[in-house]
Amino acid sequence: MNILSKEIIEIKGIGEETALSLNELGIYTIVQLLEYFPYRYEDYRICNLGDIKHDERITVEGKVHSEPSLTFYGRKKSRLLIRVFVNQLLISVVFFNQPYLKKQITIGDTVTITGKWDQHRQTITGNVLKKGSVIRKQQFEPVYSVRGKITVKGMQRLLSLGLHQYGEYIDDPLPSSILKRYKLLSKKEAIFQIHCPTSPEHLKQARRRLVYEEFLLFQLKMQALRKFEREQSGGVAHEFSIGTVNQFINSLPFPLTNAQKRVVDEILNDLSSPYRMNRLLQGDVGSGKTVVAAIALYASKCAGFQGALMVPTEILAEQHAASLSSILEPQKIKTALLTSSVKGKKRQEILEQLKNGQIDILIGTHALIQDEVNFNKLGLVITDEQHRFGVEQRRILREKGESPDVLFMTATPIPRTLAITVFGDMDVSVIDEMPAGRKQIETYWVKDKMLDRVLKFVSKEIAKGRQAYVICPLIEESEKLDVQNAIDVHSVLNQYFPKEIKVGLMHGRLHATEKEDVMKKFSNNEYQILVSTTVVEVGVNVPNATVMVIYDAERFGLSQLHQLRGRVGRGSDQSYCILIANPKSDVGKERMTIMTETNDGFELSQKDLELRGPGDFFGKKQSGLPQFKVADMVHDFKVLEVARNDAAKLISSTAFWKSDDFHMLLSFLEGTGILNGEKLD
Ligand code: ADP
Ligand code: MG
């Protein structure tokens, strides 16, 4: 056993009580302690006020210019103000709730202050005050996330114990060839430097080294899993005549875009290979994924297999069933729709025909994965909007056949960074081109005092025979409040518009059948306006709707706004998206402006990721994002790319698998638990 895997209690100076407190932070072993990295540093370098940005934390040295003044408010609250000369500049320093500092300060004293700089008020909100000129040996002090009995200072001490007693045993999992190639610090040096940096440059190098390692190991894991999956899971080699498939493609009412041709090639290749396809197909709303799915299903059928298409909602299932059958039935391919509304005799008939192979392609919702559904010979499974399905549901569906090929489609453009990490074990195809002749949706951003004009505009479109969506304010993590909002907006609009204009209401608390009913009425223009929460986001197709109004648009993610916007612009008429928002922050304003400037989902998703970070990207409910200790998927993107290529090279070289490097890495991966119980062989 590696000496670093021993329990923390082995460290001299750590007793049982401390060990228990460390356990609460998830630290059980010595290596876990050594890799408990600071999340930021207190910067004690003396800085020049001219170089400091607003809101930054700083340390300055200066001379006290006036008698400190202390004000109390409330029982325990106080504010201490001093005026200090820092390099010719007279600034204010305030300390909250540290009244005792008053006695320590006299006019003329030299003091060193650490705190947060308010550029506009020329004020530091101080945390630390030191008398005299303090030149510290250690300019950066690590700050750890701590809880319970352990303080930041305590943590610093524990780490220093750990590093001194066990630091020398830190091994390097990276091959020396890689260290040389990128001039990376050794692991040992990097760990020492990340806890006690001796200079900003050292800190930077320590981070760089640890980020690379995290990404490389992660990529190796993902890619190794994919390699084993491909080679060992078995799969269906679809045998079809490419000529026949091309004939089918030529029979379509429109030529494929170049992007569609490319992804069709990628998918057909996967289908005919003996490996199991595990592919993600990304394409913006309206980029034409359905027809790509149809071609794949057609090829699978030509090879004598059945296919399945699973979608998250009944409405979507019906729409897909209609469009697929219109393309495929003329080719003598039998499609069927299975949802929970298909009942009784009809249902039995479908199940029967599926089992005996009379039905070639089954389209449906979750109903597809129920026990009673049995295929005769399932060769291809496609899911649309796959992020709505859990991993488990996808597995059940896949197991309805013998290792069928699997294609996941999504209209949420996922930035490359995330695609590489989250879907690292899948192949990715992208449709990055729209069919020719699409009208751009005109997007406007208005403040809420313009609401009346917006509604007048809606009336005008309705007078032309068009329809509108009104999406209600989003209240994070409270479906109940979202629903209330929708109900409120619905009743306001009902009063605002004359009786002839019918306003429908849609939200997550409605029963599935009620939702279907509302959607159908909107689809048939029995409702001219549909007030809705974001449940309407996915794939719904009402070509006659030309206006999308979104209340409190600043609360939505850019990708989500883009999805919502994609509900209009589906017919031949010019469509509009109106964002009502009063964002307060600059970022908020920037986000609204970007929406008005681009219709490109990928560009938006990248921006969204940069502005909001990966955690928020998929929304609160999505987990499954890898947790890195040091690395940041957005800012360290370049390193991620490099690590990914390096991992690919390592994985594809036979020499690597036989080498000591590989075994070292493997044992390391197992040691860190990064493999999460998944086996490499
Ligand atoms: P999505 O990717 O959002 O699922 P769809 O597959 O629903 O997009 O396609 C949107 C519309 O574009 C459909 O009406 C479809 O028939 C049409 N379409 C798809 N591909 C092309 C193409 N190459 N040329 C013209 N129209 C196309
Ligand atoms: Mg679609």
Short mmCIF file of C-alpha atoms in Angstrom, two decimals, residues 121-545:
data_model
loop_
_atom_site.label_atom_id
_atom_site.label_comp_id
_atom_site.label_asym_id
_atom_site.label_seq_id
_atom_site.Cartn_x
_atom_site.Cartn_y
_atom_site.Cartn_z
CA ARG A 121 -15.33 55.55 -2.77
CA GLN A 122 -11.55 55.29 -2.50
CA THR A 123 -12.08 53.13 0.51
CA ILE A 124 -10.74 49.88 1.80
CA THR A 125 -13.04 47.66 3.81
CA GLY A 126 -10.41 46.20 6.03
CA ASN A 127 -10.03 42.69 7.36
CA VAL A 128 -6.56 42.71 8.77
CA LEU A 129 -4.59 45.53 10.32
CA LYS A 130 -0.95 45.17 11.22
CA LYS A 131 1.09 47.80 12.98
CA GLY A 132 4.23 48.92 11.26
CA SER A 133 5.60 47.91 7.94
CA VAL A 134 5.11 44.23 7.59
CA ILE A 135 7.25 42.49 5.10
CA ARG A 136 6.05 38.95 5.12
CA LYS A 137 8.09 35.99 4.16
CA GLN A 138 5.07 34.37 2.66
CA GLN A 139 3.23 36.81 0.48
CA PHE A 140 0.38 34.48 -0.34
CA GLU A 141 -1.53 32.85 2.42
CA PRO A 142 -3.68 29.90 1.39
CA VAL A 143 -7.36 30.05 2.30
CA TYR A 144 -9.14 26.71 2.67
CA SER A 145 -12.77 25.90 2.76
CA VAL A 146 -13.33 24.76 6.32
CA ARG A 147 -16.17 23.80 8.60
CA GLY A 148 -16.80 22.93 12.21
CA LYS A 149 -13.87 22.95 14.57
CA ILE A 150 -11.25 23.49 11.92
CA THR A 151 -10.28 27.06 11.16
CA VAL A 152 -8.34 28.34 8.16
CA LYS A 153 -5.32 28.87 10.35
CA GLY A 154 -5.75 25.37 11.76
CA MET A 155 -5.91 23.92 8.30
CA GLN A 156 -2.72 25.73 7.34
CA ARG A 157 -1.02 24.15 10.31
CA LEU A 158 -2.31 20.64 9.55
CA LEU A 159 -1.16 20.89 5.98
CA SER A 160 2.21 22.05 7.06
CA LEU A 161 2.45 18.98 9.32
CA GLY A 162 1.38 16.71 6.49
CA LEU A 163 3.72 18.25 3.95
CA HIS A 164 6.73 18.11 6.24
CA GLN A 165 6.23 14.55 7.32
CA TYR A 166 4.96 13.01 4.11
CA GLY A 167 5.64 15.44 1.26
CA GLU A 168 8.72 13.54 0.18
CA TYR A 169 6.61 10.48 -0.63
CA ILE A 170 4.56 12.23 -3.29
CA ASP A 171 5.03 10.25 -6.50
CA ASP A 172 4.52 11.55 -9.97
CA PRO A 173 1.86 9.75 -11.99
CA LEU A 174 2.85 11.55 -15.19
CA PRO A 175 5.47 10.04 -17.47
CA SER A 176 8.67 12.09 -17.46
CA SER A 177 8.43 12.50 -21.23
CA ILE A 178 5.30 14.58 -20.67
CA LEU A 179 6.84 16.60 -17.86
CA LYS A 180 9.72 17.48 -20.14
CA ARG A 181 7.59 18.25 -23.13
CA TYR A 182 5.52 20.87 -21.33
CA LYS A 183 8.12 21.91 -18.76
CA LEU A 184 5.77 20.92 -15.96
CA LEU A 185 6.67 20.99 -12.29
CA SER A 186 6.94 17.63 -10.61
CA LYS A 187 3.89 16.63 -8.64
CA LYS A 188 5.75 17.07 -5.38
CA GLU A 189 6.84 20.59 -6.20
CA ALA A 190 3.39 21.47 -7.47
CA ILE A 191 1.73 20.32 -4.26
CA PHE A 192 4.16 22.24 -2.09
CA GLN A 193 3.73 25.35 -4.22
CA ILE A 194 -0.03 25.23 -4.32
CA HIS A 195 -0.13 25.27 -0.52
CA CYS A 196 2.72 27.70 0.06
CA PRO A 197 3.52 29.57 -3.13
CA THR A 198 6.83 31.36 -3.08
CA SER A 199 5.91 33.67 -5.97
CA PRO A 200 3.01 34.34 -8.31
CA GLU A 201 4.90 32.58 -11.08
CA HIS A 202 5.41 29.48 -8.94
CA LEU A 203 1.75 29.43 -8.09
CA LYS A 204 0.86 29.69 -11.74
CA GLN A 205 3.15 26.83 -12.64
CA ALA A 206 1.82 24.68 -9.82
CA ARG A 207 -1.72 25.22 -11.02
CA ARG A 208 -0.77 24.58 -14.61
CA ARG A 209 0.78 21.28 -13.68
CA LEU A 210 -2.14 20.12 -11.55
CA VAL A 211 -4.73 21.22 -14.11
CA TYR A 212 -2.98 19.28 -16.83
CA GLU A 213 -2.80 16.20 -14.67
CA GLU A 214 -6.47 16.34 -13.75
CA PHE A 215 -7.52 16.73 -17.35
CA LEU A 216 -5.17 14.09 -18.66
CA LEU A 217 -6.27 11.49 -16.15
CA PHE A 218 -9.88 12.31 -16.73
CA GLN A 219 -9.52 12.08 -20.48
CA LEU A 220 -7.60 8.83 -20.21
CA LYS A 221 -10.40 7.41 -18.17
CA MET A 222 -13.13 8.50 -20.56
CA GLN A 223 -11.28 7.44 -23.65
CA ALA A 224 -10.20 4.12 -22.19
CA LEU A 225 -13.81 3.41 -21.27
CA ARG A 226 -14.91 4.24 -24.76
CA LYS A 227 -12.23 2.04 -26.29
CA PHE A 228 -13.23 -0.93 -24.17
CA GLU A 229 -16.88 -0.27 -24.77
CA ARG A 230 -16.38 -0.21 -28.49
CA GLU A 231 -14.22 -3.27 -28.62
CA GLN A 232 -15.87 -5.44 -26.09
CA SER A 233 -19.54 -4.60 -25.97
CA GLY A 234 -20.21 -6.27 -29.28
CA GLY A 235 -22.63 -4.63 -31.63
CA VAL A 236 -24.66 -4.96 -34.75
CA ALA A 237 -23.00 -4.69 -38.12
CA HIS A 238 -25.84 -3.39 -40.25
CA GLU A 239 -25.53 -4.64 -43.81
CA PHE A 240 -27.36 -2.41 -46.23
CA SER A 241 -26.78 -1.26 -49.76
CA ILE A 242 -25.53 2.29 -49.79
CA GLY A 243 -27.10 2.67 -53.22
CA THR A 244 -30.56 1.99 -51.83
CA VAL A 245 -30.01 4.43 -49.00
CA ASN A 246 -28.87 7.09 -51.48
CA GLN A 247 -31.97 6.51 -53.54
CA PHE A 248 -34.03 7.16 -50.46
CA ILE A 249 -32.06 10.34 -49.73
CA ASN A 250 -32.67 11.51 -53.31
CA SER A 251 -36.38 10.88 -52.94
CA LEU A 252 -36.63 13.43 -50.11
CA PRO A 253 -38.39 16.70 -50.95
CA PHE A 254 -35.17 18.69 -50.43
CA PRO A 255 -31.44 18.16 -50.86
CA LEU A 256 -29.51 17.61 -47.64
CA THR A 257 -27.32 20.41 -46.38
CA ASN A 258 -23.59 19.71 -46.36
CA ALA A 259 -23.69 19.36 -42.60
CA GLN A 260 -26.50 16.82 -42.83
CA LYS A 261 -24.55 14.86 -45.46
CA ARG A 262 -21.52 14.78 -43.21
CA VAL A 263 -23.36 13.51 -40.15
CA VAL A 264 -25.32 10.99 -42.23
CA ASP A 265 -21.97 9.59 -43.43
CA GLU A 266 -20.69 9.39 -39.86
CA ILE A 267 -23.80 7.60 -38.71
CA LEU A 268 -23.97 5.17 -41.64
CA ASN A 269 -20.34 4.30 -40.99
CA ASP A 270 -21.12 3.50 -37.39
CA LEU A 271 -24.14 1.44 -38.41
CA SER A 272 -22.20 -0.76 -40.78
CA SER A 273 -19.26 -1.22 -38.41
CA PRO A 274 -19.33 -4.17 -36.02
CA TYR A 275 -18.84 -1.82 -33.07
CA ARG A 276 -21.77 -0.46 -31.20
CA MET A 277 -22.57 3.11 -32.11
CA ASN A 278 -22.65 5.48 -29.15
CA ARG A 279 -23.08 8.83 -30.80
CA LEU A 280 -24.41 12.23 -29.85
CA LEU A 281 -25.97 14.28 -32.63
CA GLN A 282 -26.13 17.98 -31.89
CA GLY A 283 -27.97 20.40 -34.09
CA ASP A 284 -29.66 23.68 -33.46
CA VAL A 285 -33.43 23.89 -33.48
CA GLY A 286 -34.58 23.53 -37.08
CA SER A 287 -31.27 22.26 -38.41
CA GLY A 288 -32.96 19.10 -39.64
CA LYS A 289 -32.15 16.31 -37.26
CA THR A 290 -35.38 14.42 -37.84
CA VAL A 291 -34.57 13.63 -41.44
CA VAL A 292 -31.12 12.41 -40.40
CA ALA A 293 -32.84 10.11 -37.92
CA ALA A 294 -35.16 8.92 -40.69
CA ILE A 295 -32.22 8.05 -42.94
CA ALA A 296 -30.53 6.09 -40.17
CA LEU A 297 -33.76 4.22 -39.40
CA TYR A 298 -34.21 3.52 -43.08
CA ALA A 299 -30.70 2.05 -43.36
CA SER A 300 -31.26 -0.08 -40.29
CA LYS A 301 -34.51 -1.42 -41.74
CA CYS A 302 -32.77 -2.19 -45.05
CA ALA A 303 -30.35 -4.32 -43.05
CA GLY A 304 -33.31 -6.21 -41.62
CA PHE A 305 -33.56 -4.56 -38.23
CA GLN A 306 -36.20 -2.66 -36.31
CA GLY A 307 -35.66 0.84 -35.02
CA ALA A 308 -36.98 2.89 -32.13
CA LEU A 309 -37.25 6.62 -31.55
CA MET A 310 -37.84 7.79 -28.00
CA VAL A 311 -38.83 11.38 -27.17
CA PRO A 312 -39.68 13.08 -23.88
CA THR A 313 -43.27 14.20 -24.48
CA GLU A 314 -46.40 12.88 -26.14
CA ILE A 315 -46.79 15.95 -28.30
CA LEU A 316 -43.32 15.49 -29.62
CA ALA A 317 -43.90 11.78 -30.16
CA GLU A 318 -46.99 12.51 -32.22
CA GLN A 319 -45.19 15.10 -34.29
CA HIS A 320 -42.26 12.81 -34.96
CA ALA A 321 -44.54 9.91 -35.78
CA ALA A 322 -46.39 12.05 -38.30
CA SER A 323 -43.28 13.35 -40.01
CA LEU A 324 -41.48 10.00 -40.04
CA SER A 325 -44.43 8.09 -41.38
CA SER A 326 -44.91 10.63 -44.16
CA ILE A 327 -41.33 10.03 -45.31
CA LEU A 328 -41.06 6.32 -44.59
CA GLU A 329 -44.48 4.84 -45.36
CA PRO A 330 -44.07 5.50 -49.13
CA GLN A 331 -40.98 3.29 -48.87
CA LYS A 332 -43.17 0.49 -47.52
CA ILE A 333 -41.82 0.89 -44.02
CA LYS A 334 -44.30 0.41 -41.25
CA THR A 335 -44.12 2.88 -38.39
CA ALA A 336 -46.20 2.98 -35.22
CA LEU A 337 -46.76 5.36 -32.34
CA LEU A 338 -46.78 4.12 -28.77
CA THR A 339 -47.57 6.43 -25.88
CA SER A 340 -49.51 6.00 -22.69
CA SER A 341 -52.61 7.31 -24.49
CA VAL A 342 -52.53 4.35 -26.87
CA LYS A 343 -54.68 1.86 -25.03
CA GLY A 344 -56.66 -1.36 -25.20
CA LYS A 345 -56.94 -3.27 -28.45
CA LYS A 346 -54.83 -0.83 -30.42
CA ARG A 347 -52.04 -1.19 -27.92
CA GLN A 348 -52.17 -4.98 -27.94
CA GLU A 349 -52.03 -4.95 -31.71
CA ILE A 350 -48.95 -2.75 -31.75
CA LEU A 351 -47.18 -4.85 -29.14
CA GLU A 352 -48.01 -7.98 -31.09
CA GLN A 353 -46.78 -6.61 -34.41
CA LEU A 354 -43.65 -5.30 -32.79
CA LYS A 355 -42.85 -8.70 -31.40
CA ASN A 356 -43.39 -10.53 -34.64
CA GLY A 357 -41.51 -7.93 -36.65
CA GLN A 358 -44.38 -6.48 -38.68
CA ILE A 359 -43.70 -3.01 -37.32
CA ASP A 360 -40.36 -1.66 -38.49
CA ILE A 361 -40.11 1.52 -36.52
CA LEU A 362 -41.64 2.40 -33.19
CA ILE A 363 -41.93 6.00 -32.06
CA GLY A 364 -42.94 6.94 -28.57
CA THR A 365 -42.33 8.25 -25.08
CA HIS A 366 -41.20 6.47 -21.94
CA ALA A 367 -43.85 3.92 -22.83
CA LEU A 368 -41.18 2.38 -25.04
CA ILE A 369 -39.18 1.14 -22.13
CA GLN A 370 -41.93 -0.67 -20.28
CA ASP A 371 -41.54 -4.40 -19.76
CA GLU A 372 -44.39 -5.33 -22.05
CA VAL A 373 -42.64 -3.80 -25.05
CA ASN A 374 -40.68 -6.46 -26.92
CA PHE A 375 -38.94 -6.06 -30.22
CA ASN A 376 -38.30 -8.81 -32.68
CA LYS A 377 -34.90 -7.60 -33.80
CA LEU A 378 -33.96 -4.15 -32.54
CA GLY A 379 -30.91 -2.72 -34.29
CA LEU A 380 -31.05 1.03 -33.76
CA VAL A 381 -32.26 3.20 -30.92
CA ILE A 382 -32.55 6.97 -31.29
CA THR A 383 -33.47 9.33 -28.48
CA ASP A 384 -34.37 12.95 -29.07
CA GLU A 385 -33.54 15.57 -26.45
CA GLN A 386 -31.52 12.92 -24.71
CA HIS A 387 -30.56 15.08 -21.74
CA ARG A 388 -34.12 14.74 -20.57
CA PHE A 389 -33.71 11.02 -20.12
CA GLY A 390 -31.73 9.51 -17.33
CA VAL A 391 -28.82 7.22 -17.95
CA GLU A 392 -30.90 4.39 -16.53
CA GLN A 393 -33.77 4.88 -18.96
CA ARG A 394 -31.34 4.91 -21.84
CA ARG A 395 -29.82 1.66 -20.66
CA ILE A 396 -33.18 -0.10 -20.37
CA LEU A 397 -34.08 0.96 -23.87
CA ARG A 398 -30.76 -0.25 -25.21
CA GLU A 399 -31.19 -3.60 -23.58
CA LYS A 400 -34.40 -4.25 -25.48
CA GLY A 401 -32.18 -5.45 -28.29
CA GLU A 402 -28.85 -7.17 -28.45
CA SER A 403 -26.39 -4.28 -28.33
CA PRO A 404 -28.27 -2.05 -30.74
CA ASP A 405 -26.59 1.03 -32.12
CA VAL A 406 -27.53 4.14 -30.19
CA LEU A 407 -27.90 7.73 -31.37
CA PHE A 408 -28.71 10.58 -29.01
CA MET A 409 -30.05 13.75 -30.57
CA THR A 410 -30.13 17.11 -28.85
CA ALA A 411 -31.02 20.63 -29.88
CA THR A 412 -29.17 22.11 -26.95
CA PRO A 413 -25.91 23.09 -28.51
CA ILE A 414 -23.26 22.03 -26.09
CA PRO A 415 -20.02 23.97 -26.16
CA ARG A 416 -17.05 21.88 -27.14
CA THR A 417 -15.54 22.19 -23.69
CA LEU A 418 -18.50 20.55 -22.09
CA ALA A 419 -19.04 18.05 -24.86
CA ILE A 420 -15.49 16.79 -24.39
CA THR A 421 -15.90 16.39 -20.67
CA VAL A 422 -19.49 15.37 -20.18
CA PHE A 423 -19.80 13.26 -23.29
CA GLY A 424 -16.19 12.17 -23.47
CA ASP A 425 -17.28 8.56 -23.82
CA MET A 426 -19.39 9.26 -26.91
CA ASP A 427 -18.67 10.24 -30.46
CA VAL A 428 -20.11 13.60 -31.35
CA SER A 429 -21.63 14.72 -34.65
CA VAL A 430 -22.66 18.29 -35.21
CA ILE A 431 -25.06 19.84 -37.70
CA ASP A 432 -23.71 23.35 -37.82
CA GLU A 433 -25.61 24.65 -40.81
CA MET A 434 -29.22 25.62 -41.40
CA PRO A 435 -31.22 24.64 -44.47
CA ALA A 436 -31.11 27.43 -47.03
CA GLY A 437 -33.77 30.12 -47.15
CA ARG A 438 -34.61 30.22 -43.47
CA LYS A 439 -35.85 33.58 -42.27
CA GLN A 440 -33.96 34.91 -39.29
CA ILE A 441 -36.07 35.48 -36.24
CA GLU A 442 -35.95 39.16 -35.31
CA THR A 443 -35.11 39.52 -31.65
CA TYR A 444 -35.74 42.63 -29.58
CA TRP A 445 -34.89 43.46 -26.03
CA VAL A 446 -37.23 45.92 -24.27
CA LYS A 447 -37.66 47.20 -20.72
CA ASP A 448 -40.83 46.23 -18.93
CA LYS A 449 -42.34 49.70 -19.18
CA MET A 450 -42.77 48.87 -22.88
CA LEU A 451 -45.08 45.95 -22.09
CA ASP A 452 -48.10 47.77 -23.46
CA ARG A 453 -46.45 48.31 -26.82
CA VAL A 454 -45.39 44.69 -26.89
CA LEU A 455 -48.98 43.56 -26.33
CA LYS A 456 -50.22 45.92 -29.06
CA PHE A 457 -47.72 44.30 -31.38
CA VAL A 458 -49.04 40.88 -30.40
CA SER A 459 -52.58 42.05 -31.21
CA LYS A 460 -51.43 43.17 -34.64
CA GLU A 461 -49.90 39.80 -35.43
CA ILE A 462 -53.04 38.05 -34.23
CA ALA A 463 -55.10 40.31 -36.46
CA LYS A 464 -53.00 38.96 -39.35
CA GLY A 465 -54.02 35.46 -38.32
CA ARG A 466 -50.83 34.60 -36.46
CA GLN A 467 -50.36 33.29 -32.90
CA ALA A 468 -48.12 34.10 -29.97
CA TYR A 469 -46.42 32.46 -27.03
CA VAL A 470 -45.97 34.33 -23.77
CA ILE A 471 -43.41 32.75 -21.47
CA CYS A 472 -43.68 33.62 -17.80
CA PRO A 473 -41.07 34.69 -15.31
CA LEU A 474 -38.91 31.96 -14.04
CA ILE A 475 -38.35 31.61 -10.34
CA GLU A 476 -35.44 29.43 -9.75
CA GLU A 477 -36.09 26.16 -7.98
CA SER A 478 -39.67 26.85 -7.29
CA GLU A 479 -42.01 25.23 -9.69
CA LYS A 480 -44.89 26.31 -7.50
CA LEU A 481 -44.09 29.99 -7.91
CA ASP A 482 -43.53 29.53 -11.62
CA VAL A 483 -46.99 28.09 -11.90
CA GLN A 484 -48.46 30.98 -9.89
CA ASN A 485 -46.74 33.41 -12.22
CA ALA A 486 -48.23 31.74 -15.24
CA ILE A 487 -51.68 31.80 -13.69
CA ASP A 488 -51.31 35.52 -12.89
CA VAL A 489 -50.06 36.47 -16.33
CA HIS A 490 -52.81 34.41 -17.91
CA SER A 491 -55.53 36.24 -16.02
CA VAL A 492 -54.00 39.66 -16.75
CA LEU A 493 -53.79 38.92 -20.47
CA ASN A 494 -57.30 37.54 -20.48
CA GLN A 495 -58.51 40.90 -19.23
CA TYR A 496 -56.27 42.86 -21.55
CA PHE A 497 -57.28 41.20 -24.80
CA PRO A 498 -60.83 41.33 -26.20
CA LYS A 499 -63.01 38.26 -25.83
CA GLU A 500 -62.46 37.00 -29.38
CA ILE A 501 -58.81 36.44 -28.59
CA LYS A 502 -58.53 33.23 -26.64
CA VAL A 503 -55.66 32.81 -24.22
CA GLY A 504 -54.53 29.32 -23.23
CA LEU A 505 -52.56 28.38 -20.14
CA MET A 506 -49.88 25.77 -19.85
CA HIS A 507 -47.72 24.81 -16.88
CA GLY A 508 -46.04 21.85 -15.23
CA ARG A 509 -48.80 21.24 -12.70
CA LEU A 510 -51.31 20.37 -15.38
CA HIS A 511 -52.09 16.74 -15.89
CA ALA A 512 -50.47 15.14 -18.96
CA THR A 513 -53.84 14.90 -20.70
CA GLU A 514 -54.65 18.52 -19.88
CA LYS A 515 -51.33 19.58 -21.36
CA GLU A 516 -52.02 17.62 -24.51
CA ASP A 517 -55.40 19.24 -24.74
CA VAL A 518 -54.05 22.78 -24.35
CA MET A 519 -51.32 22.10 -26.89
CA LYS A 520 -53.80 20.72 -29.38
CA LYS A 521 -56.03 23.75 -29.03
CA PHE A 522 -53.09 26.06 -29.59
CA SER A 523 -51.97 23.93 -32.51
CA ASN A 524 -55.46 24.25 -34.07
CA ASN A 525 -55.53 28.01 -33.49
CA GLU A 526 -58.39 27.68 -31.01
CA TYR A 527 -56.08 29.63 -28.71
CA GLN A 528 -54.35 32.59 -30.29
CA ILE A 529 -52.08 33.13 -27.33
CA LEU A 530 -50.45 30.53 -25.17
CA VAL A 531 -49.23 31.61 -21.75
CA SER A 532 -46.76 29.09 -20.51
CA THR A 533 -43.92 28.25 -18.19
CA THR A 534 -40.86 26.73 -19.78
CA VAL A 535 -42.58 23.35 -20.22
CA VAL A 536 -43.20 24.45 -23.79
CA GLU A 537 -39.49 24.50 -24.45
CA VAL A 538 -38.97 21.14 -26.06
CA GLY A 539 -39.52 20.54 -29.75
CA VAL A 540 -43.12 21.78 -30.02
CA ASN A 541 -44.03 22.72 -33.56
CA VAL A 542 -46.76 25.26 -34.27
CA PRO A 543 -45.71 26.91 -37.55
CA ASN A 544 -48.43 29.56 -37.35
CA ALA A 545 -46.97 31.03 -34.16
#
